Amino acid sequence: MSSNRYHKHFTVSWDQLHRDVRELCHQLVERDFKGIVAITRGGLIPAALIARELNVRLIDTICIKSYDHMDQGGLDVMKGVDHDGDGWLLVDDLVDTGKTARKVRELLPKAHFVTVYAKPEGKPLVDQYLTEVAQDCWIQFPWDMGIAYVEPLADQIKR
């Protein structure tokens, strides 16, 4: 799959991500988890925010690479965990096509799997998510963006 499949963009700011993760935590706060498994890299920041909100101190990672910028390729499991996920919260930023989600479900079948954002193809693979995003939408996460000068509109029009 390539970047040609994305026709829309959805930009998530740091503030929006924090608000969204806190809202997801409201749905999880009554549950008791042994720990959190973050799916790297995208799940690291949401997992840290969730750990803070749910007061969970034990955090592990499962390291899987499936994207090279906007192009999805094969799965490379670089680090797994030594349990089946029973009692654990599995966290990622996004479930897209479900390719990574299927693999982590295979590795951690008993984990409670949450994502902040979910696309239609992947959402059946997670237990909970906060916001659905169109399948053809590329999400711009704040850790992938930098701050840059934007020319005033009046100056742009004069050119």
Short mmCIF file of N, CA and C in Angstrom, two decimals:
data_model
loop_
_atom_site.label_atom_id
_atom_site.label_comp_id
_atom_site.label_asym_id
_atom_site.label_seq_id
_atom_site.Cartn_x
_atom_site.Cartn_y
_atom_site.Cartn_z
N MET A 1 0.84 -1.17 0.00
CA MET A 1 0.00 0.00 0.00
C MET A 1 0.88 1.23 0.00
N SER A 2 0.45 2.25 -0.69
CA SER A 2 1.28 3.44 -0.78
C SER A 2 0.51 4.68 -0.40
N SER A 3 1.25 5.78 -0.41
CA SER A 3 0.68 7.07 -0.04
C SER A 3 -0.41 7.51 -1.02
N ASN A 4 -0.52 6.88 -2.19
CA ASN A 4 -1.55 7.24 -3.16
C ASN A 4 -2.96 6.96 -2.64
N ARG A 5 -3.11 6.16 -1.62
CA ARG A 5 -4.44 5.83 -1.11
C ARG A 5 -4.99 6.89 -0.17
N TYR A 6 -4.19 7.90 0.17
CA TYR A 6 -4.63 8.94 1.11
C TYR A 6 -5.09 10.17 0.34
N HIS A 7 -6.35 10.54 0.52
CA HIS A 7 -6.93 11.69 -0.17
C HIS A 7 -7.27 12.83 0.79
N LYS A 8 -7.19 12.56 2.07
CA LYS A 8 -7.50 13.55 3.09
C LYS A 8 -6.40 13.52 4.14
N HIS A 9 -6.32 14.62 4.89
CA HIS A 9 -5.37 14.70 6.00
C HIS A 9 -6.10 15.18 7.24
N PHE A 10 -5.71 14.63 8.37
CA PHE A 10 -6.28 15.01 9.66
C PHE A 10 -5.09 15.33 10.56
N THR A 11 -4.96 16.57 10.97
CA THR A 11 -3.83 16.99 11.80
C THR A 11 -4.23 16.98 13.26
N VAL A 12 -3.45 16.28 14.06
CA VAL A 12 -3.69 16.18 15.50
C VAL A 12 -2.61 17.00 16.21
N SER A 13 -3.03 17.98 16.99
CA SER A 13 -2.08 18.78 17.77
C SER A 13 -1.76 18.05 19.07
N TRP A 14 -0.73 18.52 19.76
CA TRP A 14 -0.40 17.95 21.07
C TRP A 14 -1.59 18.11 22.02
N ASP A 15 -2.22 19.28 22.02
CA ASP A 15 -3.36 19.52 22.89
C ASP A 15 -4.52 18.58 22.58
N GLN A 16 -4.80 18.41 21.28
CA GLN A 16 -5.90 17.53 20.88
C GLN A 16 -5.61 16.09 21.27
N LEU A 17 -4.39 15.64 21.05
CA LEU A 17 -4.03 14.28 21.42
C LEU A 17 -4.22 14.07 22.93
N HIS A 18 -3.77 15.03 23.72
CA HIS A 18 -3.91 14.91 25.17
C HIS A 18 -5.38 14.87 25.57
N ARG A 19 -6.20 15.72 24.98
CA ARG A 19 -7.65 15.71 25.28
C ARG A 19 -8.27 14.37 24.87
N ASP A 20 -7.90 13.87 23.70
CA ASP A 20 -8.46 12.60 23.22
C ASP A 20 -8.05 11.43 24.11
N VAL A 21 -6.80 11.39 24.51
CA VAL A 21 -6.34 10.31 25.38
C VAL A 21 -7.05 10.37 26.74
N ARG A 22 -7.21 11.57 27.27
CA ARG A 22 -7.92 11.72 28.55
C ARG A 22 -9.37 11.24 28.42
N GLU A 23 -10.00 11.54 27.29
CA GLU A 23 -11.37 11.09 27.06
C GLU A 23 -11.43 9.56 26.99
N LEU A 24 -10.48 8.95 26.32
CA LEU A 24 -10.39 7.49 26.26
C LEU A 24 -10.21 6.92 27.67
N CYS A 25 -9.41 7.58 28.49
CA CYS A 25 -9.17 7.12 29.86
C CYS A 25 -10.44 7.12 30.70
N HIS A 26 -11.35 8.04 30.42
CA HIS A 26 -12.63 8.05 31.14
C HIS A 26 -13.38 6.74 30.94
N GLN A 27 -13.18 6.12 29.78
CA GLN A 27 -13.83 4.83 29.48
C GLN A 27 -13.09 3.65 30.12
N LEU A 28 -11.86 3.88 30.57
CA LEU A 28 -11.02 2.80 31.09
C LEU A 28 -10.80 2.86 32.60
N VAL A 29 -11.14 3.97 33.22
CA VAL A 29 -10.74 4.24 34.60
C VAL A 29 -11.29 3.24 35.61
N GLU A 30 -12.39 2.61 35.33
CA GLU A 30 -12.98 1.64 36.27
C GLU A 30 -12.31 0.27 36.20
N ARG A 31 -11.48 0.05 35.19
CA ARG A 31 -10.82 -1.24 35.02
C ARG A 31 -9.48 -1.25 35.75
N ASP A 32 -9.04 -2.43 36.11
CA ASP A 32 -7.77 -2.59 36.79
C ASP A 32 -6.84 -3.39 35.88
N PHE A 33 -5.71 -2.79 35.50
CA PHE A 33 -4.76 -3.43 34.60
C PHE A 33 -3.46 -3.73 35.32
N LYS A 34 -2.84 -4.88 35.00
CA LYS A 34 -1.52 -5.23 35.55
C LYS A 34 -0.47 -4.25 35.06
N GLY A 35 -0.64 -3.84 33.82
CA GLY A 35 0.32 -2.95 33.19
C GLY A 35 -0.15 -2.58 31.80
N ILE A 36 0.69 -1.84 31.12
CA ILE A 36 0.40 -1.37 29.76
C ILE A 36 1.48 -1.88 28.83
N VAL A 37 1.07 -2.31 27.65
CA VAL A 37 2.00 -2.63 26.57
C VAL A 37 1.76 -1.61 25.47
N ALA A 38 2.77 -0.81 25.18
CA ALA A 38 2.70 0.18 24.11
C ALA A 38 3.22 -0.44 22.83
N ILE A 39 2.51 -0.22 21.73
CA ILE A 39 2.99 -0.64 20.43
C ILE A 39 3.82 0.52 19.88
N THR A 40 5.12 0.26 19.70
CA THR A 40 6.00 1.34 19.25
C THR A 40 5.93 1.47 17.73
N ARG A 41 6.12 2.69 17.34
CA ARG A 41 6.43 3.90 18.05
C ARG A 41 5.18 4.69 18.39
N GLY A 42 4.17 4.62 17.56
CA GLY A 42 2.99 5.46 17.74
C GLY A 42 2.28 5.32 19.07
N GLY A 43 2.34 4.15 19.68
CA GLY A 43 1.64 3.94 20.95
C GLY A 43 2.37 4.44 22.18
N LEU A 44 3.63 4.88 22.02
CA LEU A 44 4.41 5.28 23.19
C LEU A 44 3.82 6.48 23.93
N ILE A 45 3.51 7.52 23.22
CA ILE A 45 3.00 8.73 23.88
C ILE A 45 1.60 8.50 24.44
N PRO A 46 0.65 7.93 23.67
CA PRO A 46 -0.64 7.63 24.28
C PRO A 46 -0.52 6.71 25.50
N ALA A 47 0.38 5.73 25.45
CA ALA A 47 0.56 4.82 26.59
C ALA A 47 1.07 5.57 27.82
N ALA A 48 1.99 6.50 27.62
CA ALA A 48 2.50 7.28 28.75
C ALA A 48 1.41 8.14 29.36
N LEU A 49 0.59 8.76 28.53
CA LEU A 49 -0.51 9.58 29.03
C LEU A 49 -1.56 8.72 29.75
N ILE A 50 -1.86 7.56 29.18
CA ILE A 50 -2.82 6.64 29.82
C ILE A 50 -2.27 6.15 31.15
N ALA A 51 -0.98 5.80 31.18
CA ALA A 51 -0.36 5.34 32.43
C ALA A 51 -0.49 6.40 33.52
N ARG A 52 -0.30 7.63 33.16
CA ARG A 52 -0.43 8.72 34.13
C ARG A 52 -1.88 8.84 34.62
N GLU A 53 -2.82 8.83 33.69
CA GLU A 53 -4.23 9.03 34.05
C GLU A 53 -4.80 7.85 34.84
N LEU A 54 -4.35 6.64 34.53
CA LEU A 54 -4.88 5.45 35.22
C LEU A 54 -3.98 5.03 36.38
N ASN A 55 -2.90 5.77 36.59
CA ASN A 55 -1.96 5.49 37.68
C ASN A 55 -1.36 4.08 37.56
N VAL A 56 -0.96 3.74 36.34
CA VAL A 56 -0.32 2.45 36.06
C VAL A 56 1.18 2.70 35.96
N ARG A 57 1.96 1.92 36.70
CA ARG A 57 3.41 2.13 36.74
C ARG A 57 4.20 1.15 35.87
N LEU A 58 3.62 0.02 35.53
CA LEU A 58 4.33 -1.01 34.77
C LEU A 58 4.00 -0.84 33.28
N ILE A 59 5.03 -0.50 32.51
CA ILE A 59 4.86 -0.28 31.07
C ILE A 59 5.90 -1.09 30.31
N ASP A 60 5.44 -1.80 29.30
CA ASP A 60 6.32 -2.58 28.44
C ASP A 60 6.06 -2.14 27.01
N THR A 61 6.85 -2.65 26.09
CA THR A 61 6.65 -2.33 24.68
C THR A 61 6.68 -3.59 23.83
N ILE A 62 5.94 -3.52 22.75
CA ILE A 62 6.07 -4.47 21.67
C ILE A 62 6.47 -3.63 20.47
N CYS A 63 7.56 -4.01 19.84
CA CYS A 63 8.14 -3.17 18.81
C CYS A 63 7.94 -3.80 17.44
N ILE A 64 7.09 -3.15 16.64
CA ILE A 64 6.74 -3.64 15.31
C ILE A 64 6.88 -2.50 14.32
N LYS A 65 7.51 -2.77 13.21
CA LYS A 65 7.62 -1.77 12.14
C LYS A 65 6.79 -2.24 10.96
N SER A 66 5.89 -1.37 10.50
CA SER A 66 5.11 -1.71 9.31
C SER A 66 5.03 -0.56 8.31
N TYR A 67 5.43 0.64 8.72
CA TYR A 67 5.37 1.80 7.83
C TYR A 67 6.75 2.40 7.62
N ASP A 68 6.96 2.90 6.42
CA ASP A 68 8.10 3.75 6.11
C ASP A 68 7.48 5.05 5.61
N HIS A 69 7.35 6.00 6.49
CA HIS A 69 6.58 7.23 6.31
C HIS A 69 5.15 6.86 5.95
N MET A 70 4.68 7.10 4.71
CA MET A 70 3.28 6.84 4.37
C MET A 70 3.10 5.51 3.63
N ASP A 71 4.15 4.76 3.45
CA ASP A 71 4.07 3.50 2.72
C ASP A 71 4.11 2.32 3.68
N GLN A 72 3.08 1.48 3.60
CA GLN A 72 3.02 0.31 4.48
C GLN A 72 3.66 -0.87 3.76
N GLY A 73 4.55 -1.53 4.48
CA GLY A 73 5.23 -2.68 3.91
C GLY A 73 4.98 -3.91 4.77
N GLY A 74 5.97 -4.78 4.82
CA GLY A 74 5.86 -5.99 5.63
C GLY A 74 6.03 -5.69 7.11
N LEU A 75 5.63 -6.63 7.94
CA LEU A 75 5.76 -6.47 9.39
C LEU A 75 7.09 -7.00 9.86
N ASP A 76 7.72 -6.24 10.72
CA ASP A 76 8.98 -6.65 11.33
C ASP A 76 8.81 -6.55 12.84
N VAL A 77 8.68 -7.69 13.54
CA VAL A 77 8.57 -7.69 14.99
C VAL A 77 9.98 -7.67 15.56
N MET A 78 10.34 -6.53 16.11
CA MET A 78 11.70 -6.34 16.62
C MET A 78 11.82 -6.70 18.09
N LYS A 79 10.70 -6.64 18.84
CA LYS A 79 10.68 -7.01 20.25
C LYS A 79 9.27 -7.40 20.63
N GLY A 80 9.13 -8.54 21.26
CA GLY A 80 7.84 -8.99 21.75
C GLY A 80 7.77 -8.92 23.27
N VAL A 81 6.80 -9.58 23.85
CA VAL A 81 6.68 -9.68 25.30
C VAL A 81 6.54 -11.16 25.66
N ASP A 82 6.73 -11.48 26.94
CA ASP A 82 6.75 -12.89 27.36
C ASP A 82 5.46 -13.34 28.06
N HIS A 83 4.33 -12.77 27.66
CA HIS A 83 3.04 -13.18 28.22
C HIS A 83 1.97 -13.07 27.15
N ASP A 84 0.75 -13.52 27.48
CA ASP A 84 -0.35 -13.51 26.50
C ASP A 84 -1.24 -12.29 26.61
N GLY A 85 -0.91 -11.35 27.49
CA GLY A 85 -1.67 -10.11 27.62
C GLY A 85 -2.77 -10.15 28.66
N ASP A 86 -2.95 -11.28 29.33
CA ASP A 86 -4.04 -11.38 30.31
C ASP A 86 -3.87 -10.31 31.39
N GLY A 87 -4.86 -9.43 31.51
CA GLY A 87 -4.85 -8.36 32.50
C GLY A 87 -4.10 -7.11 32.06
N TRP A 88 -3.59 -7.10 30.86
CA TRP A 88 -2.80 -5.98 30.37
C TRP A 88 -3.62 -5.12 29.41
N LEU A 89 -3.25 -3.85 29.35
CA LEU A 89 -3.83 -2.90 28.40
C LEU A 89 -2.84 -2.71 27.27
N LEU A 90 -3.25 -2.98 26.06
CA LEU A 90 -2.44 -2.83 24.86
C LEU A 90 -2.84 -1.52 24.19
N VAL A 91 -1.86 -0.65 23.91
CA VAL A 91 -2.15 0.71 23.45
C VAL A 91 -1.41 1.02 22.15
N ASP A 92 -2.16 1.60 21.21
CA ASP A 92 -1.55 2.16 20.01
C ASP A 92 -2.24 3.48 19.70
N ASP A 93 -1.60 4.29 18.87
CA ASP A 93 -2.20 5.56 18.50
C ASP A 93 -3.35 5.36 17.53
N LEU A 94 -3.20 4.40 16.60
CA LEU A 94 -4.13 4.24 15.49
C LEU A 94 -4.19 2.79 15.05
N VAL A 95 -5.38 2.34 14.69
CA VAL A 95 -5.51 1.09 13.94
C VAL A 95 -5.96 1.50 12.54
N ASP A 96 -5.19 1.10 11.54
CA ASP A 96 -5.43 1.52 10.15
C ASP A 96 -6.00 0.34 9.36
N THR A 97 -5.17 -0.38 8.65
CA THR A 97 -5.65 -1.51 7.85
C THR A 97 -5.88 -2.77 8.70
N GLY A 98 -5.30 -2.77 9.89
CA GLY A 98 -5.41 -3.93 10.78
C GLY A 98 -4.24 -4.87 10.68
N LYS A 99 -3.30 -4.59 9.82
CA LYS A 99 -2.15 -5.48 9.64
C LYS A 99 -1.35 -5.64 10.94
N THR A 100 -0.97 -4.54 11.56
CA THR A 100 -0.24 -4.60 12.83
C THR A 100 -1.15 -5.14 13.92
N ALA A 101 -2.39 -4.71 13.95
CA ALA A 101 -3.34 -5.14 14.98
C ALA A 101 -3.52 -6.66 14.97
N ARG A 102 -3.62 -7.25 13.79
CA ARG A 102 -3.76 -8.71 13.71
C ARG A 102 -2.55 -9.41 14.33
N LYS A 103 -1.38 -8.87 14.06
CA LYS A 103 -0.15 -9.48 14.58
C LYS A 103 -0.09 -9.36 16.10
N VAL A 104 -0.40 -8.18 16.65
CA VAL A 104 -0.33 -8.05 18.11
C VAL A 104 -1.45 -8.83 18.79
N ARG A 105 -2.59 -8.98 18.13
CA ARG A 105 -3.66 -9.84 18.67
C ARG A 105 -3.19 -11.28 18.75
N GLU A 106 -2.42 -11.69 17.77
CA GLU A 106 -1.85 -13.04 17.75
C GLU A 106 -0.85 -13.21 18.91
N LEU A 107 -0.04 -12.19 19.15
CA LEU A 107 0.98 -12.25 20.19
C LEU A 107 0.41 -12.04 21.60
N LEU A 108 -0.64 -11.22 21.72
CA LEU A 108 -1.25 -10.88 23.01
C LEU A 108 -2.77 -11.06 22.94
N PRO A 109 -3.23 -12.29 22.76
CA PRO A 109 -4.66 -12.51 22.53
C PRO A 109 -5.58 -12.12 23.69
N LYS A 110 -5.04 -12.06 24.91
CA LYS A 110 -5.89 -11.77 26.07
C LYS A 110 -5.82 -10.32 26.53
N ALA A 111 -5.04 -9.50 25.86
CA ALA A 111 -4.92 -8.08 26.24
C ALA A 111 -6.18 -7.32 25.85
N HIS A 112 -6.44 -6.25 26.57
CA HIS A 112 -7.52 -5.32 26.21
C HIS A 112 -6.87 -4.27 25.32
N PHE A 113 -7.25 -4.23 24.05
CA PHE A 113 -6.58 -3.45 23.03
C PHE A 113 -7.35 -2.16 22.77
N VAL A 114 -6.67 -1.00 22.98
CA VAL A 114 -7.29 0.30 22.72
C VAL A 114 -6.41 1.12 21.79
N THR A 115 -7.07 1.94 20.99
CA THR A 115 -6.38 2.92 20.17
C THR A 115 -7.13 4.25 20.32
N VAL A 116 -6.42 5.32 20.07
CA VAL A 116 -7.06 6.63 20.15
C VAL A 116 -7.89 6.85 18.88
N TYR A 117 -7.35 6.46 17.75
CA TYR A 117 -8.02 6.65 16.46
C TYR A 117 -8.15 5.30 15.77
N ALA A 118 -9.24 5.14 15.00
CA ALA A 118 -9.48 3.87 14.31
C ALA A 118 -10.07 4.14 12.93
N LYS A 119 -9.59 3.39 11.96
CA LYS A 119 -10.14 3.43 10.60
C LYS A 119 -11.02 2.20 10.41
N PRO A 120 -11.98 2.27 9.50
CA PRO A 120 -12.96 1.19 9.34
C PRO A 120 -12.36 -0.21 9.16
N GLU A 121 -11.29 -0.35 8.38
CA GLU A 121 -10.71 -1.68 8.15
C GLU A 121 -10.13 -2.29 9.41
N GLY A 122 -9.63 -1.48 10.31
CA GLY A 122 -8.97 -1.99 11.50
C GLY A 122 -9.80 -2.01 12.76
N LYS A 123 -10.87 -1.21 12.82
CA LYS A 123 -11.58 -1.06 14.09
C LYS A 123 -12.18 -2.35 14.66
N PRO A 124 -12.55 -3.36 13.85
CA PRO A 124 -13.05 -4.60 14.47
C PRO A 124 -11.99 -5.34 15.29
N LEU A 125 -10.72 -4.99 15.12
CA LEU A 125 -9.64 -5.68 15.80
C LEU A 125 -9.31 -5.12 17.17
N VAL A 126 -9.85 -3.94 17.51
CA VAL A 126 -9.58 -3.34 18.81
C VAL A 126 -10.81 -3.46 19.70
N ASP A 127 -10.56 -3.46 21.01
CA ASP A 127 -11.67 -3.53 21.96
C ASP A 127 -12.34 -2.17 22.15
N GLN A 128 -11.55 -1.11 22.09
CA GLN A 128 -12.07 0.24 22.25
C GLN A 128 -11.22 1.21 21.46
N TYR A 129 -11.86 2.28 21.00
CA TYR A 129 -11.17 3.39 20.37
C TYR A 129 -11.99 4.63 20.66
N LEU A 130 -11.40 5.79 20.42
CA LEU A 130 -12.13 7.02 20.70
C LEU A 130 -12.75 7.62 19.44
N THR A 131 -11.96 7.81 18.40
CA THR A 131 -12.41 8.55 17.22
C THR A 131 -12.20 7.73 15.96
N GLU A 132 -13.26 7.64 15.14
CA GLU A 132 -13.13 6.97 13.85
C GLU A 132 -12.70 8.00 12.80
N VAL A 133 -11.78 7.57 11.94
CA VAL A 133 -11.24 8.41 10.88
C VAL A 133 -11.42 7.66 9.57
N ALA A 134 -11.70 8.37 8.49
CA ALA A 134 -11.90 7.75 7.18
C ALA A 134 -10.68 6.94 6.76
N GLN A 135 -10.92 5.85 6.05
CA GLN A 135 -9.84 4.97 5.61
C GLN A 135 -8.83 5.69 4.72
N ASP A 136 -9.30 6.65 3.92
CA ASP A 136 -8.39 7.33 2.99
C ASP A 136 -7.79 8.61 3.58
N CYS A 137 -7.78 8.70 4.89
CA CYS A 137 -7.27 9.88 5.58
C CYS A 137 -5.93 9.57 6.25
N TRP A 138 -4.93 10.40 5.97
CA TRP A 138 -3.63 10.27 6.62
C TRP A 138 -3.66 11.15 7.87
N ILE A 139 -3.32 10.57 9.01
CA ILE A 139 -3.30 11.33 10.25
C ILE A 139 -1.91 11.88 10.47
N GLN A 140 -1.83 13.18 10.64
CA GLN A 140 -0.58 13.86 10.94
C GLN A 140 -0.47 13.97 12.46
N PHE A 141 0.36 13.14 13.07
CA PHE A 141 0.53 13.18 14.51
C PHE A 141 1.54 14.26 14.89
N PRO A 142 1.41 14.83 16.08
CA PRO A 142 2.29 15.95 16.44
C PRO A 142 3.77 15.59 16.49
N TRP A 143 4.10 14.33 16.77
CA TRP A 143 5.52 13.95 16.83
C TRP A 143 6.14 13.84 15.45
N ASP A 144 5.32 13.91 14.40
CA ASP A 144 5.83 13.87 13.03
C ASP A 144 5.91 15.25 12.39
N MET A 145 5.57 16.28 13.15
CA MET A 145 5.52 17.63 12.58
C MET A 145 6.45 18.56 13.34
N GLY A 146 6.87 19.60 12.67
CA GLY A 146 7.67 20.64 13.30
C GLY A 146 6.96 21.97 13.19
N ILE A 147 7.43 22.91 13.93
CA ILE A 147 6.86 24.25 13.87
C ILE A 147 7.60 25.02 12.79
N ALA A 148 6.85 25.65 11.91
CA ALA A 148 7.46 26.39 10.82
C ALA A 148 6.71 27.72 10.63
N TYR A 149 7.42 28.67 10.09
CA TYR A 149 6.84 29.97 9.79
C TYR A 149 5.80 29.83 8.69
N VAL A 150 4.67 30.50 8.86
CA VAL A 150 3.62 30.54 7.84
C VAL A 150 3.46 32.00 7.44
N GLU A 151 3.62 32.25 6.18
CA GLU A 151 3.51 33.60 5.66
C GLU A 151 2.08 34.11 5.85
N PRO A 152 1.92 35.39 6.23
CA PRO A 152 0.57 35.95 6.37
C PRO A 152 -0.23 35.82 5.08
N LEU A 153 -1.51 35.60 5.20
CA LEU A 153 -2.39 35.40 4.06
C LEU A 153 -2.30 36.58 3.08
N ALA A 154 -2.29 37.80 3.60
CA ALA A 154 -2.22 38.98 2.74
C ALA A 154 -0.97 38.94 1.86
N ASP A 155 0.17 38.50 2.43
CA ASP A 155 1.40 38.41 1.66
C ASP A 155 1.35 37.29 0.62
N GLN A 156 0.66 36.21 0.94
CA GLN A 156 0.54 35.10 0.01
C GLN A 156 -0.29 35.51 -1.21
N ILE A 157 -1.32 36.30 -0.98
CA ILE A 157 -2.23 36.71 -2.05
C ILE A 157 -1.54 37.72 -2.98
N LYS A 158 -0.68 38.55 -2.43
CA LYS A 158 0.00 39.59 -3.24
C LYS A 158 0.96 38.99 -4.25
N ARG A 159 1.44 37.77 -4.02
CA ARG A 159 2.40 37.17 -4.95
C ARG A 159 1.77 36.81 -6.24
#
